[in-house]
């Protein structure tokens, strides 16, 4: 609960050893967490993967979902970047040992200058919204809320939002826009700052809030050939065992499948895949299954 107040009101209350006071808490919070299943499962919604209280998630300005996708080109790019970081670090170390290094790139800003510039921006500049940018932010916020409502209605009322979009997210957009203007030492927020803040918000928090289970081409992506075959066989067993329109007890189906040689993992994975394809629906909190088509 203490971190809720610290992130919302930038204050921390202390009541200990006869001391009762309120201290200012003005710092940025950068947090990272693993999915609840250890690895992000594309067959589950973002809310199921994150499994954290919305009251804490809504206090972050930007939330990024980072998936470990096995892609050769992407892996090669990451490997080159990591190797480049180590190579540049060794070059800087050798240059630092020289008294008068001459081959340092003049376009690279040294760390001290960057810190001084950030400190100067924070102490000397406090940009604010004007009528134009305030109206632009308000209209975009209303449009985002409307789009989320329409998406929820189209999904039949199913909720896939990990982070509810509320007034806190509007305040996050204001902070992002003001920060962008502050970097240029502007006195007012410009429309381009609002557009960039909206872009950052949409590729981060909006994607996390609207991420739904994927069902096209991802069901068997991370499985080996043997596991993929087991899941396909388990799916055929479920289709033969449960006719269209019929109900069956989930545990009874799993036990029958295991008795016939199917693995427990393959059966549960097949149930999840068929549910995401709207071929099965779970009833009574997952204790029963109904075949839809």
mmCIF file of C-alpha atoms in Angstrom:
data_model
loop_
_atom_site.group_PDB
_atom_site.id
_atom_site.type_symbol
_atom_site.label_atom_id
_atom_site.label_comp_id
_atom_site.label_asym_id
_atom_site.label_seq_id
_atom_site.Cartn_x
_atom_site.Cartn_y
_atom_site.Cartn_z
ATOM 1 C CA UNK A 1 0.000 0.000 0.000
ATOM 2 C CA UNK A 2 2.915 2.359 0.731
ATOM 3 C CA UNK A 3 4.094 2.302 -2.878
ATOM 4 C CA UNK A 4 0.579 3.231 -4.034
ATOM 5 C CA UNK A 5 0.732 6.523 -2.137
ATOM 6 C CA UNK A 6 4.351 7.159 -3.157
ATOM 7 C CA UNK A 7 3.545 6.803 -6.859
ATOM 8 C CA UNK A 8 0.211 8.608 -6.716
ATOM 9 C CA UNK A 9 0.928 11.577 -4.422
ATOM 10 C CA UNK A 10 4.769 11.576 -4.336
ATOM 11 C CA UNK A 11 4.761 11.369 -0.530
ATOM 12 C CA UNK A 12 5.666 8.726 2.058
ATOM 13 C CA UNK A 13 4.155 8.744 5.540
ATOM 14 C CA UNK A 14 6.363 7.639 8.429
ATOM 15 C CA UNK A 15 5.043 6.718 11.885
ATOM 16 C CA UNK A 16 7.794 4.937 13.791
ATOM 17 C CA UNK A 17 9.732 5.384 17.053
ATOM 18 C CA UNK A 18 7.542 8.283 18.084
ATOM 19 C CA UNK A 19 8.173 10.121 14.790
ATOM 20 C CA UNK A 20 5.203 10.977 12.622
ATOM 21 C CA UNK A 21 5.954 12.882 9.451
ATOM 22 C CA UNK A 22 5.411 12.984 5.697
ATOM 23 C CA UNK A 23 8.402 13.002 3.353
ATOM 24 C CA UNK A 24 8.502 13.922 -0.306
ATOM 25 C CA UNK A 25 9.113 11.069 -2.749
ATOM 26 C CA UNK A 26 10.236 12.446 -6.087
ATOM 27 C CA UNK A 27 11.932 9.825 -8.163
ATOM 28 C CA UNK A 28 11.241 7.701 -11.216
ATOM 29 C CA UNK A 29 10.247 4.073 -10.751
ATOM 30 C CA UNK A 30 11.565 1.530 -13.268
ATOM 31 C CA UNK A 31 10.264 -1.959 -12.519
ATOM 32 C CA UNK A 32 10.455 -5.318 -14.273
ATOM 33 C CA UNK A 33 8.687 -8.615 -13.601
ATOM 34 C CA UNK A 34 8.430 -12.063 -15.137
ATOM 35 C CA UNK A 35 5.078 -13.471 -16.278
ATOM 36 C CA UNK A 36 3.174 -15.542 -13.768
ATOM 37 C CA UNK A 37 3.946 -18.726 -15.754
ATOM 38 C CA UNK A 38 7.666 -17.954 -16.065
ATOM 39 C CA UNK A 39 7.297 -17.339 -19.807
ATOM 40 C CA UNK A 40 4.730 -15.236 -21.636
ATOM 41 C CA UNK A 41 1.993 -17.528 -22.921
ATOM 42 C CA UNK A 42 0.426 -16.228 -26.141
ATOM 43 C CA UNK A 43 -2.612 -18.436 -25.576
ATOM 44 C CA UNK A 44 -3.517 -16.450 -22.463
ATOM 45 C CA UNK A 45 -4.554 -12.832 -22.141
ATOM 46 C CA UNK A 46 -2.199 -10.155 -20.843
ATOM 47 C CA UNK A 47 -4.205 -9.977 -17.620
ATOM 48 C CA UNK A 48 -3.648 -13.717 -17.034
ATOM 49 C CA UNK A 49 0.069 -13.435 -17.803
ATOM 50 C CA UNK A 50 0.689 -10.370 -15.632
ATOM 51 C CA UNK A 51 -1.660 -11.261 -12.749
ATOM 52 C CA UNK A 52 -1.027 -8.053 -10.794
ATOM 53 C CA UNK A 53 -3.454 -5.638 -9.194
ATOM 54 C CA UNK A 54 -4.712 -2.998 -11.588
ATOM 55 C CA UNK A 55 -4.334 -0.440 -8.798
ATOM 56 C CA UNK A 56 -0.547 -0.689 -9.015
ATOM 57 C CA UNK A 57 -0.309 -1.169 -12.791
ATOM 58 C CA UNK A 58 -2.396 1.925 -13.489
ATOM 59 C CA UNK A 59 0.188 4.068 -11.669
ATOM 60 C CA UNK A 60 2.896 3.397 -14.265
ATOM 61 C CA UNK A 61 3.008 5.819 -17.189
ATOM 62 C CA UNK A 62 4.275 3.228 -19.687
ATOM 63 C CA UNK A 63 3.966 -0.554 -19.538
ATOM 64 C CA UNK A 64 5.781 -2.668 -22.116
ATOM 65 C CA UNK A 65 5.213 -6.382 -22.720
ATOM 66 C CA UNK A 66 8.514 -7.868 -23.900
ATOM 67 C CA UNK A 67 8.203 -11.313 -25.494
ATOM 68 C CA UNK A 68 11.109 -13.652 -26.133
ATOM 69 C CA UNK A 69 10.245 -14.516 -29.729
ATOM 70 C CA UNK A 70 12.594 -16.961 -31.436
ATOM 71 C CA UNK A 71 13.485 -15.144 -34.643
ATOM 72 C CA UNK A 72 16.880 -15.599 -36.317
ATOM 73 C CA UNK A 73 17.193 -12.038 -37.647
ATOM 74 C CA UNK A 74 16.106 -10.527 -34.328
ATOM 75 C CA UNK A 75 18.450 -12.787 -32.353
ATOM 76 C CA UNK A 76 21.328 -11.827 -34.656
ATOM 77 C CA UNK A 77 20.582 -8.123 -34.183
ATOM 78 C CA UNK A 78 20.523 -8.505 -30.382
ATOM 79 C CA UNK A 79 23.781 -10.490 -30.431
ATOM 80 C CA UNK A 80 25.486 -7.782 -32.528
ATOM 81 C CA UNK A 81 24.268 -5.102 -30.125
ATOM 82 C CA UNK A 82 25.560 -6.960 -27.054
ATOM 83 C CA UNK A 83 28.929 -7.596 -28.702
ATOM 84 C CA UNK A 84 29.094 -3.935 -29.770
ATOM 85 C CA UNK A 85 28.503 -2.787 -26.196
ATOM 86 C CA UNK A 86 31.427 -4.899 -24.951
ATOM 87 C CA UNK A 87 33.696 -3.811 -27.803
ATOM 88 C CA UNK A 88 32.962 -0.116 -27.222
ATOM 89 C CA UNK A 89 33.532 -0.556 -23.490
ATOM 90 C CA UNK A 90 36.979 -2.035 -24.128
ATOM 91 C CA UNK A 91 37.803 0.772 -26.578
ATOM 92 C CA UNK A 92 36.774 3.430 -24.061
ATOM 93 C CA UNK A 93 38.909 1.764 -21.404
ATOM 94 C CA UNK A 94 41.972 1.824 -23.634
ATOM 95 C CA UNK A 95 41.305 5.437 -24.612
ATOM 96 C CA UNK A 96 40.863 6.428 -20.974
ATOM 97 C CA UNK A 97 44.346 5.176 -20.210
ATOM 98 C CA UNK A 98 45.759 7.604 -22.791
ATOM 99 C CA UNK A 99 46.539 11.123 -21.634
ATOM 100 C CA UNK A 100 45.300 12.865 -24.791
ATOM 101 C CA UNK A 101 42.865 10.666 -26.729
ATOM 102 C CA UNK A 102 42.396 12.068 -30.214
ATOM 103 C CA UNK A 103 40.055 9.615 -31.944
ATOM 104 C CA UNK A 104 36.972 10.062 -29.741
ATOM 105 C CA UNK A 105 33.808 10.786 -31.722
ATOM 106 C CA UNK A 106 32.901 14.427 -31.084
ATOM 107 C CA UNK A 107 29.192 13.686 -31.649
ATOM 108 C CA UNK A 108 29.033 11.506 -28.537
ATOM 109 C CA UNK A 109 27.855 13.438 -25.482
ATOM 110 C CA UNK A 110 29.819 12.552 -22.379
ATOM 111 C CA UNK A 111 27.970 11.418 -19.278
ATOM 112 C CA UNK A 112 28.756 14.511 -17.190
ATOM 113 C CA UNK A 113 27.398 16.875 -19.840
ATOM 114 C CA UNK A 114 24.252 14.792 -20.166
ATOM 115 C CA UNK A 115 23.681 14.831 -16.394
ATOM 116 C CA UNK A 116 24.259 18.586 -16.259
ATOM 117 C CA UNK A 117 21.793 19.190 -19.096
ATOM 118 C CA UNK A 118 19.101 17.025 -17.460
ATOM 119 C CA UNK A 119 19.605 18.811 -14.137
ATOM 120 C CA UNK A 120 19.392 22.194 -15.860
ATOM 121 C CA UNK A 121 16.149 21.215 -17.640
ATOM 122 C CA UNK A 122 14.577 20.012 -14.409
ATOM 123 C CA UNK A 123 15.513 23.135 -12.435
ATOM 124 C CA UNK A 124 14.920 25.850 -15.027
ATOM 125 C CA UNK A 125 12.051 24.623 -17.205
ATOM 126 C CA UNK A 126 8.435 23.775 -16.335
ATOM 127 C CA UNK A 127 6.384 23.617 -19.541
ATOM 128 C CA UNK A 128 2.592 23.588 -19.294
ATOM 129 C CA UNK A 129 -0.287 22.755 -21.609
ATOM 130 C CA UNK A 130 -2.006 25.511 -23.564
ATOM 131 C CA UNK A 131 -5.582 25.531 -24.809
ATOM 132 C CA UNK A 132 -4.707 23.804 -28.093
ATOM 133 C CA UNK A 133 -2.701 20.934 -26.621
ATOM 134 C CA UNK A 134 -5.147 20.475 -23.715
ATOM 135 C CA UNK A 135 -8.052 20.111 -26.149
ATOM 136 C CA UNK A 136 -6.007 17.694 -28.282
ATOM 137 C CA UNK A 137 -5.165 15.498 -25.297
ATOM 138 C CA UNK A 138 -8.761 15.501 -24.064
ATOM 139 C CA UNK A 139 -10.169 14.473 -27.445
ATOM 140 C CA UNK A 140 -7.591 11.708 -27.882
ATOM 141 C CA UNK A 141 -8.274 10.371 -24.387
ATOM 142 C CA UNK A 142 -12.006 10.215 -25.100
ATOM 143 C CA UNK A 143 -11.305 8.462 -28.414
ATOM 144 C CA UNK A 144 -9.098 5.866 -26.696
ATOM 145 C CA UNK A 145 -11.789 5.129 -24.096
ATOM 146 C CA UNK A 146 -14.416 4.822 -26.843
ATOM 147 C CA UNK A 147 -12.245 2.431 -28.855
ATOM 148 C CA UNK A 148 -11.682 0.213 -25.798
ATOM 149 C CA UNK A 149 -15.416 0.101 -25.078
ATOM 150 C CA UNK A 150 -16.207 -0.829 -28.688
ATOM 151 C CA UNK A 151 -13.536 -3.529 -28.636
ATOM 152 C CA UNK A 152 -15.014 -4.956 -25.450
ATOM 153 C CA UNK A 153 -18.537 -4.938 -26.895
ATOM 154 C CA UNK A 154 -17.271 -6.635 -30.055
ATOM 155 C CA UNK A 155 -15.600 -9.335 -27.951
ATOM 156 C CA UNK A 156 -18.915 -10.154 -26.332
ATOM 157 C CA UNK A 157 -18.108 -8.552 -23.016
ATOM 158 C CA UNK A 158 -14.935 -10.535 -22.423
ATOM 159 C CA UNK A 159 -12.302 -8.551 -20.608
ATOM 160 C CA UNK A 160 -8.728 -8.823 -21.851
ATOM 161 C CA UNK A 161 -7.467 -5.581 -20.313
ATOM 162 C CA UNK A 162 -4.524 -5.942 -17.970
ATOM 163 C CA UNK A 163 -4.551 -2.199 -17.245
ATOM 164 C CA UNK A 164 -7.822 -0.245 -17.150
ATOM 165 C CA UNK A 165 -7.542 3.067 -19.006
ATOM 166 C CA UNK A 166 -8.703 5.720 -16.528
ATOM 167 C CA UNK A 167 -7.943 9.340 -15.656
ATOM 168 C CA UNK A 168 -4.559 8.185 -14.362
ATOM 169 C CA UNK A 169 -3.581 7.370 -17.922
ATOM 170 C CA UNK A 170 -4.638 10.875 -18.981
ATOM 171 C CA UNK A 171 -2.314 12.253 -16.303
ATOM 172 C CA UNK A 172 0.422 9.969 -17.651
ATOM 173 C CA UNK A 173 -0.063 11.468 -21.122
ATOM 174 C CA UNK A 174 0.270 14.961 -19.643
ATOM 175 C CA UNK A 175 3.522 14.004 -17.897
ATOM 176 C CA UNK A 176 4.952 12.479 -21.073
ATOM 177 C CA UNK A 177 4.069 15.527 -23.170
ATOM 178 C CA UNK A 178 5.517 17.922 -20.598
ATOM 179 C CA UNK A 179 8.725 15.860 -20.369
ATOM 180 C CA UNK A 180 9.188 15.962 -24.133
ATOM 181 C CA UNK A 181 8.770 19.745 -24.135
ATOM 182 C CA UNK A 182 11.138 20.081 -21.177
ATOM 183 C CA UNK A 183 13.929 18.340 -23.104
ATOM 184 C CA UNK A 184 13.839 21.236 -25.611
ATOM 185 C CA UNK A 185 13.528 23.883 -22.859
ATOM 186 C CA UNK A 186 10.103 24.916 -24.133
ATOM 187 C CA UNK A 187 7.779 26.983 -21.952
ATOM 188 C CA UNK A 188 4.602 25.390 -23.377
ATOM 189 C CA UNK A 189 3.752 21.939 -24.655
ATOM 190 C CA UNK A 190 3.587 21.794 -28.452
ATOM 191 C CA UNK A 191 1.210 19.588 -30.521
ATOM 192 C CA UNK A 192 4.157 17.448 -31.659
ATOM 193 C CA UNK A 193 4.859 16.656 -27.996
ATOM 194 C CA UNK A 194 1.275 15.479 -27.559
ATOM 195 C CA UNK A 195 1.452 13.304 -30.677
ATOM 196 C CA UNK A 196 4.722 11.727 -29.539
ATOM 197 C CA UNK A 197 3.301 11.112 -26.047
ATOM 198 C CA UNK A 198 0.264 9.434 -27.614
ATOM 199 C CA UNK A 199 2.509 7.274 -29.800
ATOM 200 C CA UNK A 200 4.543 6.129 -26.795
ATOM 201 C CA UNK A 201 1.395 5.453 -24.806
ATOM 202 C CA UNK A 202 -0.227 3.411 -27.596
ATOM 203 C CA UNK A 203 2.805 1.190 -28.252
ATOM 204 C CA UNK A 204 3.261 0.520 -24.539
ATOM 205 C CA UNK A 205 0.320 0.713 -22.143
ATOM 206 C CA UNK A 206 -2.422 0.488 -24.771
ATOM 207 C CA UNK A 207 -0.901 -2.637 -26.303
ATOM 208 C CA UNK A 208 -0.577 -4.171 -22.841
ATOM 209 C CA UNK A 209 -4.129 -3.220 -21.878
ATOM 210 C CA UNK A 210 -5.660 -4.566 -25.090
ATOM 211 C CA UNK A 211 -3.542 -7.671 -25.615
ATOM 212 C CA UNK A 212 -5.854 -10.634 -26.150
ATOM 213 C CA UNK A 213 -4.972 -14.315 -26.518
ATOM 214 C CA UNK A 214 -3.592 -14.968 -29.989
ATOM 215 C CA UNK A 215 -4.962 -17.898 -31.891
ATOM 216 C CA UNK A 216 -3.559 -17.638 -35.414
ATOM 217 C CA UNK A 217 -0.258 -19.446 -35.845
ATOM 218 C CA UNK A 218 0.940 -19.234 -32.227
ATOM 219 C CA UNK A 219 -0.716 -22.296 -30.679
ATOM 220 C CA UNK A 220 2.185 -24.614 -31.468
ATOM 221 C CA UNK A 221 4.959 -22.090 -32.127
ATOM 222 C CA UNK A 222 7.111 -22.937 -29.111
ATOM 223 C CA UNK A 223 6.586 -26.708 -29.199
ATOM 224 C CA UNK A 224 8.886 -29.304 -30.630
ATOM 225 C CA UNK A 225 7.798 -31.739 -33.325
ATOM 226 C CA UNK A 226 6.927 -34.500 -30.833
ATOM 227 C CA UNK A 227 4.940 -32.169 -28.559
ATOM 228 C CA UNK A 228 3.156 -30.632 -31.532
ATOM 229 C CA UNK A 229 2.050 -34.086 -32.683
ATOM 230 C CA UNK A 230 0.848 -34.950 -29.162
ATOM 231 C CA UNK A 231 -1.291 -31.796 -29.000
ATOM 232 C CA UNK A 232 -2.796 -32.469 -32.422
ATOM 233 C CA UNK A 233 -3.664 -36.045 -31.407
ATOM 234 C CA UNK A 234 -5.184 -34.789 -28.143
ATOM 235 C CA UNK A 235 -7.290 -32.332 -30.098
ATOM 236 C CA UNK A 236 -8.609 -35.114 -32.313
ATOM 237 C CA UNK A 237 -9.487 -37.149 -29.196
ATOM 238 C CA UNK A 238 -11.467 -34.225 -27.739
ATOM 239 C CA UNK A 239 -13.388 -33.711 -30.973
ATOM 240 C CA UNK A 240 -14.313 -37.396 -31.141
ATOM 241 C CA UNK A 241 -15.181 -37.605 -27.443
ATOM 242 C CA UNK A 242 -17.343 -34.454 -27.223
ATOM 243 C CA UNK A 243 -19.872 -34.011 -30.049
ATOM 244 C CA UNK A 244 -21.023 -30.537 -31.099
ATOM 245 C CA UNK A 245 -23.485 -29.160 -28.543
ATOM 246 C CA UNK A 246 -22.595 -31.749 -25.879
ATOM 247 C CA UNK A 247 -21.127 -31.151 -22.409
ATOM 248 C CA UNK A 248 -18.473 -33.136 -20.561
ATOM 249 C CA UNK A 249 -16.635 -32.942 -17.261
ATOM 250 C CA UNK A 250 -13.138 -31.581 -17.729
ATOM 251 C CA UNK A 251 -11.368 -33.882 -15.275
ATOM 252 C CA UNK A 252 -13.186 -36.913 -16.682
ATOM 253 C CA UNK A 253 -12.016 -35.998 -20.178
ATOM 254 C CA UNK A 254 -8.437 -35.561 -18.993
ATOM 255 C CA UNK A 255 -8.474 -38.892 -17.142
ATOM 256 C CA UNK A 256 -9.915 -40.721 -20.177
ATOM 257 C CA UNK A 257 -7.316 -39.139 -22.454
ATOM 258 C CA UNK A 258 -4.447 -40.088 -20.147
ATOM 259 C CA UNK A 259 -5.785 -43.650 -19.972
ATOM 260 C CA UNK A 260 -5.686 -43.782 -23.781
ATOM 261 C CA UNK A 261 -2.047 -42.662 -23.869
ATOM 262 C CA UNK A 262 -2.346 -38.888 -24.271
ATOM 263 C CA UNK A 263 -0.219 -36.727 -21.996
ATOM 264 C CA UNK A 264 -1.831 -34.438 -19.439
ATOM 265 C CA UNK A 265 0.054 -31.451 -20.897
ATOM 266 C CA UNK A 266 -1.141 -32.152 -24.453
ATOM 267 C CA UNK A 267 -4.772 -32.501 -23.363
ATOM 268 C CA UNK A 268 -4.811 -29.246 -21.384
ATOM 269 C CA UNK A 269 -3.013 -27.433 -24.192
ATOM 270 C CA UNK A 270 -5.541 -28.742 -26.704
ATOM 271 C CA UNK A 271 -8.425 -27.569 -24.501
ATOM 272 C CA UNK A 272 -6.895 -24.092 -24.338
ATOM 273 C CA UNK A 273 -6.348 -23.944 -28.085
ATOM 274 C CA UNK A 274 -9.895 -25.054 -28.874
ATOM 275 C CA UNK A 275 -11.287 -22.558 -26.350
ATOM 276 C CA UNK A 276 -9.385 -19.714 -27.990
ATOM 277 C CA UNK A 277 -10.756 -20.797 -31.372
ATOM 278 C CA UNK A 278 -14.283 -20.743 -29.907
ATOM 279 C CA UNK A 279 -14.676 -24.486 -30.496
ATOM 280 C CA UNK A 280 -15.012 -25.175 -26.776
ATOM 281 C CA UNK A 281 -16.279 -23.048 -23.897
ATOM 282 C CA UNK A 282 -15.577 -23.585 -20.217
ATOM 283 C CA UNK A 283 -18.529 -23.789 -17.818
ATOM 284 C CA UNK A 284 -18.806 -23.880 -14.032
ATOM 285 C CA UNK A 285 -15.371 -22.266 -13.526
ATOM 286 C CA UNK A 286 -13.663 -24.695 -15.879
ATOM 287 C CA UNK A 287 -15.099 -27.863 -14.381
ATOM 288 C CA UNK A 288 -17.175 -28.607 -17.501
ATOM 289 C CA UNK A 289 -16.642 -28.150 -21.219
ATOM 290 C CA UNK A 290 -19.163 -27.576 -23.975
ATOM 291 C CA UNK A 291 -18.441 -28.205 -27.656
ATOM 292 C CA UNK A 292 -19.613 -25.228 -29.741
ATOM 293 C CA UNK A 293 -18.582 -26.245 -33.250
#
